[in-house]
GROMACS .gro file of N, CA and C in nm:
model
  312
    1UNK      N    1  -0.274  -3.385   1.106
    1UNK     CA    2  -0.269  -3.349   0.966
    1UNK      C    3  -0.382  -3.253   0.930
    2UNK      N    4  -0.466  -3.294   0.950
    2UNK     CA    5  -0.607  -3.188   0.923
    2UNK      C    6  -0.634  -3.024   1.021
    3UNK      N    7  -0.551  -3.069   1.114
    3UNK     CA    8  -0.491  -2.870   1.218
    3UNK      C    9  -0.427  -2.807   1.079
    4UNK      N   10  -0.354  -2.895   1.045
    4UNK     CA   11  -0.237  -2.791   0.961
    4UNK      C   12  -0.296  -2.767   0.814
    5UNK      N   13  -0.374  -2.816   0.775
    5UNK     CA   14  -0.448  -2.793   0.655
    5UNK      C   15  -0.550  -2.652   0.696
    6UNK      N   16  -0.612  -2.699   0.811
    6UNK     CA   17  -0.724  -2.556   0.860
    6UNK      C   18  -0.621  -2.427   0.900
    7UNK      N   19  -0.484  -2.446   0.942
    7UNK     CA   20  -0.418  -2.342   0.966
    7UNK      C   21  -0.364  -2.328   0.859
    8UNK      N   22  -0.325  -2.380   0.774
    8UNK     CA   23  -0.280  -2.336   0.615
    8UNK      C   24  -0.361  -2.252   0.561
    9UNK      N   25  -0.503  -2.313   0.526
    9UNK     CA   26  -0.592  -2.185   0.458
    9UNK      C   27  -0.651  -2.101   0.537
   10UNK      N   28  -0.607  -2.070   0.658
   10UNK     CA   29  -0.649  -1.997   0.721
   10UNK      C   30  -0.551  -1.949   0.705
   11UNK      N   31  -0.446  -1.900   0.740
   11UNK     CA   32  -0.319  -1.820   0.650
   11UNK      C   33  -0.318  -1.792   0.553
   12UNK      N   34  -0.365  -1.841   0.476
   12UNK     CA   35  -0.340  -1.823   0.279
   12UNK      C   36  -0.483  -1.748   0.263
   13UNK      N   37  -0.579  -1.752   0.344
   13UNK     CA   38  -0.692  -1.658   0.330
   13UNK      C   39  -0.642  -1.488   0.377
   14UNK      N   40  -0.612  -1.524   0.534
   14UNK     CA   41  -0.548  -1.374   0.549
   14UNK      C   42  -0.455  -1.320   0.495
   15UNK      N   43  -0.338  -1.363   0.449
   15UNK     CA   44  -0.267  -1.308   0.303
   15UNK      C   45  -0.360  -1.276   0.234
   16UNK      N   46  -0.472  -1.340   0.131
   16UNK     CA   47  -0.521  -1.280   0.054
   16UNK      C   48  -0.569  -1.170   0.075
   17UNK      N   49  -0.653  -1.179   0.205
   17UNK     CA   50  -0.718  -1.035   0.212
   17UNK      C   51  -0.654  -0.936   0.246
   18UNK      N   52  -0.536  -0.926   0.283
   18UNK     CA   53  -0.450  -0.838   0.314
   18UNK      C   54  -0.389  -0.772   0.218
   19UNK      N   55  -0.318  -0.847   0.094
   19UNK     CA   56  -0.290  -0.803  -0.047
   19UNK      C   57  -0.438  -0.796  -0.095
   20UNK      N   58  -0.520  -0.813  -0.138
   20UNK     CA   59  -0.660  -0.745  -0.169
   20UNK      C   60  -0.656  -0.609  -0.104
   21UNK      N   61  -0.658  -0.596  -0.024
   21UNK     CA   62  -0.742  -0.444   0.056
   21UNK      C   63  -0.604  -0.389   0.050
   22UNK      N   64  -0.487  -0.426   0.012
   22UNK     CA   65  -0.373  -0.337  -0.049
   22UNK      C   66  -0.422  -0.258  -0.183
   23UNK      N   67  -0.383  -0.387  -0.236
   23UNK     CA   68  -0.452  -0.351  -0.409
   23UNK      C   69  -0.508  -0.249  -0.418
   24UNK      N   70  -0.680  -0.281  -0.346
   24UNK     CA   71  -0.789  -0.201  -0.393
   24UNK      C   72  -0.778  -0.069  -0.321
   25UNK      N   73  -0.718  -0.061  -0.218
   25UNK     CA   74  -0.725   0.062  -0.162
   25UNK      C   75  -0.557   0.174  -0.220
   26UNK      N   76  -0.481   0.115  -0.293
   26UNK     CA   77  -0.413   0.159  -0.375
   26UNK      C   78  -0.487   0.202  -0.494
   27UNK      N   79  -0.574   0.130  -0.549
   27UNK     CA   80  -0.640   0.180  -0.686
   27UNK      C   81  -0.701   0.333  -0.615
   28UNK      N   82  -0.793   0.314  -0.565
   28UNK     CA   83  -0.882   0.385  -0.494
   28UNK      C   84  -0.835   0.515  -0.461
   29UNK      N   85  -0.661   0.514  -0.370
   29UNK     CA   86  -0.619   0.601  -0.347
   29UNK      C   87  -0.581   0.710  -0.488
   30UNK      N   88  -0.539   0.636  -0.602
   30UNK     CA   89  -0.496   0.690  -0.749
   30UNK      C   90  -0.634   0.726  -0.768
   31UNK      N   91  -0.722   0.682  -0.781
   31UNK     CA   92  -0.862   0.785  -0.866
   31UNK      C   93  -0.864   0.903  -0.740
   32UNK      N   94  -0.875   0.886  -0.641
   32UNK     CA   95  -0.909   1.024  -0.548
   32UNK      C   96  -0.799   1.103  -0.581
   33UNK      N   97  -0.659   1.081  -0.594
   33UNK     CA   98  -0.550   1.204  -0.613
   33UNK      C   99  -0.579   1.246  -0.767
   34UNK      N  100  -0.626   1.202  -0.863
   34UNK     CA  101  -0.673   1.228  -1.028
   34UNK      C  102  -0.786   1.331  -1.001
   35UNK      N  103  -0.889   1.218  -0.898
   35UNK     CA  104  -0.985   1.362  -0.877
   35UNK      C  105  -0.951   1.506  -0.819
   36UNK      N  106  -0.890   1.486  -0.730
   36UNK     CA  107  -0.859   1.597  -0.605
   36UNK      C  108  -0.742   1.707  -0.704
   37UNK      N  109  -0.652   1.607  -0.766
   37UNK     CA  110  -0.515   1.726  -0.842
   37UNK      C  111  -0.581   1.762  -0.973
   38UNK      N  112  -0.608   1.647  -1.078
   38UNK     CA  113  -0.648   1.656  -1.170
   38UNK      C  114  -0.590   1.591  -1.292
   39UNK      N  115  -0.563   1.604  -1.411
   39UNK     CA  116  -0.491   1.533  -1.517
   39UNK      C  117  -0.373   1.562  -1.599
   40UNK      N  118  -0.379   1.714  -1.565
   40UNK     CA  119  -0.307   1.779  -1.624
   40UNK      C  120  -0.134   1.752  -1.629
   41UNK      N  121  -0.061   1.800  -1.681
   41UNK     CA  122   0.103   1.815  -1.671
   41UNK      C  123   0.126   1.852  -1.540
   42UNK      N  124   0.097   1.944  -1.476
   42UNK     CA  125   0.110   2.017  -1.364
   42UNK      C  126   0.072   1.965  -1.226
   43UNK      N  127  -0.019   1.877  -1.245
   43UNK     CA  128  -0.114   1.806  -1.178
   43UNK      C  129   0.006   1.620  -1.096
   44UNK      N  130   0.109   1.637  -1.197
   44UNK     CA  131   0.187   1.516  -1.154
   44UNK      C  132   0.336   1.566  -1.088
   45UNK      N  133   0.303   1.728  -1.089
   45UNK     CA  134   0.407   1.725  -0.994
   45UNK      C  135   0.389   1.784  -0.889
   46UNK      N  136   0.213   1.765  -0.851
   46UNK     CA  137   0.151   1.766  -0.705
   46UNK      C  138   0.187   1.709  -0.625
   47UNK      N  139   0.241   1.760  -0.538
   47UNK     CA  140   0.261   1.691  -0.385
   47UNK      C  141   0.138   1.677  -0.319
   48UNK      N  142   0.011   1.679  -0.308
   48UNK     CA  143  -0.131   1.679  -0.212
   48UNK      C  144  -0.160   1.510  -0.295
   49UNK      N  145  -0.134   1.489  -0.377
   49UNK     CA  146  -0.184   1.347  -0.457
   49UNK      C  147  -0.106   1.225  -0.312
   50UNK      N  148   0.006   1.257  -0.317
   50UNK     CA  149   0.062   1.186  -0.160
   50UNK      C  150  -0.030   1.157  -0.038
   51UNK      N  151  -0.104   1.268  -0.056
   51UNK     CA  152  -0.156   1.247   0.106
   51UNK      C  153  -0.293   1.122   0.113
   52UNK      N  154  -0.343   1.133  -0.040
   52UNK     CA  155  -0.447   0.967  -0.059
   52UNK      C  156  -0.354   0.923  -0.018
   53UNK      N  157  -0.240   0.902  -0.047
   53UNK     CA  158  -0.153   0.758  -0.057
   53UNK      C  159  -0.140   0.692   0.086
   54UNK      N  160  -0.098   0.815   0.167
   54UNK     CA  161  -0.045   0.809   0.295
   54UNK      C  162  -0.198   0.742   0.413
   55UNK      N  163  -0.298   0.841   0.340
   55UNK     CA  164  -0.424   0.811   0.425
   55UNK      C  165  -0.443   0.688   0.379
   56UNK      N  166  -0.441   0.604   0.283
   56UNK     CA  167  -0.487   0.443   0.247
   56UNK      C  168  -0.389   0.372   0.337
   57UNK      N  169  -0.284   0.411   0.309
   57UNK     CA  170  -0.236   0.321   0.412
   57UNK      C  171  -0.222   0.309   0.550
   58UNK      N  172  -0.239   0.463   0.602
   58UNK     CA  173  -0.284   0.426   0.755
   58UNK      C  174  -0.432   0.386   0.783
   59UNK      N  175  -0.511   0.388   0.712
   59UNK     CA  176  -0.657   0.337   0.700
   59UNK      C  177  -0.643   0.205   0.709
   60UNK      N  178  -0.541   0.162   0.627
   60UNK     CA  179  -0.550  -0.033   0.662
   60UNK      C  180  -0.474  -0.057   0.725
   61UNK      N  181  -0.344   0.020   0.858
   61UNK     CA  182  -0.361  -0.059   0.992
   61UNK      C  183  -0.406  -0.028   1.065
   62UNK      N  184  -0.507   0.077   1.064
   62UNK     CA  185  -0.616   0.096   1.128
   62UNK      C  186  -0.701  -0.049   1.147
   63UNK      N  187  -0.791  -0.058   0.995
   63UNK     CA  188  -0.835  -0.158   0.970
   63UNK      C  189  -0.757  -0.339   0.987
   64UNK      N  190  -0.675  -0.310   0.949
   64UNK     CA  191  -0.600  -0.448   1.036
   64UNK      C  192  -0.599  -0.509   1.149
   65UNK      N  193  -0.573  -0.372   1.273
   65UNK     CA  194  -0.564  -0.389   1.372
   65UNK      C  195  -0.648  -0.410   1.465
   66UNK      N  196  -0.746  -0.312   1.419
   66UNK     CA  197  -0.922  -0.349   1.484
   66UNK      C  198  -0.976  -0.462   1.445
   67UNK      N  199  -0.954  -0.539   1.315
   67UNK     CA  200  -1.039  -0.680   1.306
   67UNK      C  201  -0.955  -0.798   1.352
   68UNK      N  202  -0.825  -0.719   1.411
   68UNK     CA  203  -0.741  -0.881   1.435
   68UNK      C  204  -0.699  -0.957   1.386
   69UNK      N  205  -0.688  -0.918   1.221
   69UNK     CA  206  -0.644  -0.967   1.133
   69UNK      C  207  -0.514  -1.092   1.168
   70UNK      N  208  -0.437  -0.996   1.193
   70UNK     CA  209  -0.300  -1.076   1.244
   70UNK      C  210  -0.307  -1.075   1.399
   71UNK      N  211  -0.339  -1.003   1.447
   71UNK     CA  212  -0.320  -1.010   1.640
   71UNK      C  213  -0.197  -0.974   1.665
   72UNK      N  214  -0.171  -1.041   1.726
   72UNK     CA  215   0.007  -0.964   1.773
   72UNK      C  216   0.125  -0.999   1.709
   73UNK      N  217   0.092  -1.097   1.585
   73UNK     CA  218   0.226  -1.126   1.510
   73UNK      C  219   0.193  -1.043   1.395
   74UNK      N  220   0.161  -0.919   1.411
   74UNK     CA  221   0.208  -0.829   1.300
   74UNK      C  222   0.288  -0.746   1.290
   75UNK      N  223   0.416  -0.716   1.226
   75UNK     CA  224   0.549  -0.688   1.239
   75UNK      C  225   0.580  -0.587   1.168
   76UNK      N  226   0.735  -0.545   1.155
   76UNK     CA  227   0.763  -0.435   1.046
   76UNK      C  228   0.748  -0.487   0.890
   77UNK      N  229   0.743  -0.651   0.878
   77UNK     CA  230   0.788  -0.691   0.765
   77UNK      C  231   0.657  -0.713   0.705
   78UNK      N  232   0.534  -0.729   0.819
   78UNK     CA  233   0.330  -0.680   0.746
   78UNK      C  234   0.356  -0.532   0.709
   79UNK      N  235   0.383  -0.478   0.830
   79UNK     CA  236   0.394  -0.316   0.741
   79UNK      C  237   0.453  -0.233   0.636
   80UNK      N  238   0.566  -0.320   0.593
   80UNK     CA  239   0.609  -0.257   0.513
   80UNK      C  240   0.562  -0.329   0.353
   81UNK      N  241   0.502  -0.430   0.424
   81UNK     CA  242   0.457  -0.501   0.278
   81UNK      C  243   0.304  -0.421   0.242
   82UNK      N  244   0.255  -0.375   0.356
   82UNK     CA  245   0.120  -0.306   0.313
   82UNK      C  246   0.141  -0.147   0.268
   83UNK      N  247   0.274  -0.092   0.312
   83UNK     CA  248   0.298   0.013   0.249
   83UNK      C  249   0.315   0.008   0.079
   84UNK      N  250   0.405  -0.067   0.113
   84UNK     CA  251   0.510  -0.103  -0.018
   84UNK      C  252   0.338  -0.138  -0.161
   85UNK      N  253   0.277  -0.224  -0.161
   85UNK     CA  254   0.191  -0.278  -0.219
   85UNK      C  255   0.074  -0.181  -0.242
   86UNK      N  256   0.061  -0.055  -0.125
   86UNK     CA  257  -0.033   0.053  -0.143
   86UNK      C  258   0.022   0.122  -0.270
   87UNK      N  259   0.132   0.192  -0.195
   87UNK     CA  260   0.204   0.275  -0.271
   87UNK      C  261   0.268   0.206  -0.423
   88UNK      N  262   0.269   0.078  -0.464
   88UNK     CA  263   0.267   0.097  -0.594
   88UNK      C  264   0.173   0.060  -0.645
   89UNK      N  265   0.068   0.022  -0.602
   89UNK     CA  266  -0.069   0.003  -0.712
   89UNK      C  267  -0.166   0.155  -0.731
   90UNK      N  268  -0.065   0.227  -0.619
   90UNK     CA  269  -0.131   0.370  -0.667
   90UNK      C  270  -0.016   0.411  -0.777
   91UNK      N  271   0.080   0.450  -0.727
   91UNK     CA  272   0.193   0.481  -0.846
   91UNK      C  273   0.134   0.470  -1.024
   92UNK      N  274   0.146   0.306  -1.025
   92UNK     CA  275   0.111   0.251  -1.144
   92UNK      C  276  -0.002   0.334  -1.164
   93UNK      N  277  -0.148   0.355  -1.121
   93UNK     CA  278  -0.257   0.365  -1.143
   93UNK      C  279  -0.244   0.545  -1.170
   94UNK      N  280  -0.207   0.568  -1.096
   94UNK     CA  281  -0.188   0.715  -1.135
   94UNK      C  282  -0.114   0.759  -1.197
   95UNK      N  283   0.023   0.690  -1.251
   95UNK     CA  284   0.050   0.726  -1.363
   95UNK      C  285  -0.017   0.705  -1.472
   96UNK      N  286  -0.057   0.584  -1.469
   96UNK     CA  287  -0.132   0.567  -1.625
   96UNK      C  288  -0.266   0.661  -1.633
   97UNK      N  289  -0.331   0.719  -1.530
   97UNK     CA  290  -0.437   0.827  -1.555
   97UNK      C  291  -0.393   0.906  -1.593
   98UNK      N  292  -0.266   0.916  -1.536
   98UNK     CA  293  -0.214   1.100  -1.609
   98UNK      C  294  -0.151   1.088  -1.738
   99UNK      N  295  -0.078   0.962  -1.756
   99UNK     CA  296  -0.017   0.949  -1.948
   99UNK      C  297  -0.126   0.935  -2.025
  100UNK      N  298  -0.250   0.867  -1.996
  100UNK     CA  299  -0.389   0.835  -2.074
  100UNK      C  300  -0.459   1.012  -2.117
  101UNK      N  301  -0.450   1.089  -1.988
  101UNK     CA  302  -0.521   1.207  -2.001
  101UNK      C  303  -0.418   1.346  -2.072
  102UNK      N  304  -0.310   1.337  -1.994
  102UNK     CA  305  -0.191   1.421  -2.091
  102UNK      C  306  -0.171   1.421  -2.237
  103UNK      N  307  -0.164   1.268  -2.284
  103UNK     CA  308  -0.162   1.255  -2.414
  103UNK      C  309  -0.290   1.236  -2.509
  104UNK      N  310  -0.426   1.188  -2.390
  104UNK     CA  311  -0.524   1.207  -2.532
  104UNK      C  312  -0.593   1.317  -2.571
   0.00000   0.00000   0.00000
């Protein structure tokens, strides 16, 4: 009984940090494409704002893979959840920089 409790939060820890360093490196990726394109109208129908996006997320299975996070049971269905979770906490984040700055 007490294995499966230490392997429980030991699972429910690496989930967390895995959606964490999604999150934050989604935020992260939206302020660098705001910085790099800018705020403007013109600025959201930059294609170079993509390439933060793309670099955060190969940065964290980079980072995944080197700390062993998961080891060898990491699959298409980790990767696409760390895509998926990059790419919309940048989305969100960078849209709302550009409706906040367009309209004020």
């Amino acid at each position: 009984m007490s294995t499966e409790s230490i392997s429980d939060r030991r699972e429910h820890i690496r989930s967390v940090s895995v959606t964490a360093m999604s999150a934050l490196l989604g935020v992260g990726a939206a302020l660098a494409s705001t910085t790099w394109v800018g705020t403007t109208a013109e600025a959201a129908q930059n294609t170079q704002a993509l390439a933060f996006v793309l670099g955060a997320i190969l940065l964290q299975y980079v980072v995944i893979n080197a700390a062993g996070i998961y080891g060898d049971e990491f699959g298409a269905k980790h990767y696409l959840f760390v895509a998926f979770m990059t790419f919309s906490l940048w989305f969100v984040t960078w849209g709302i920089l550009l409706t906040a700055e367009v309209t004020g």
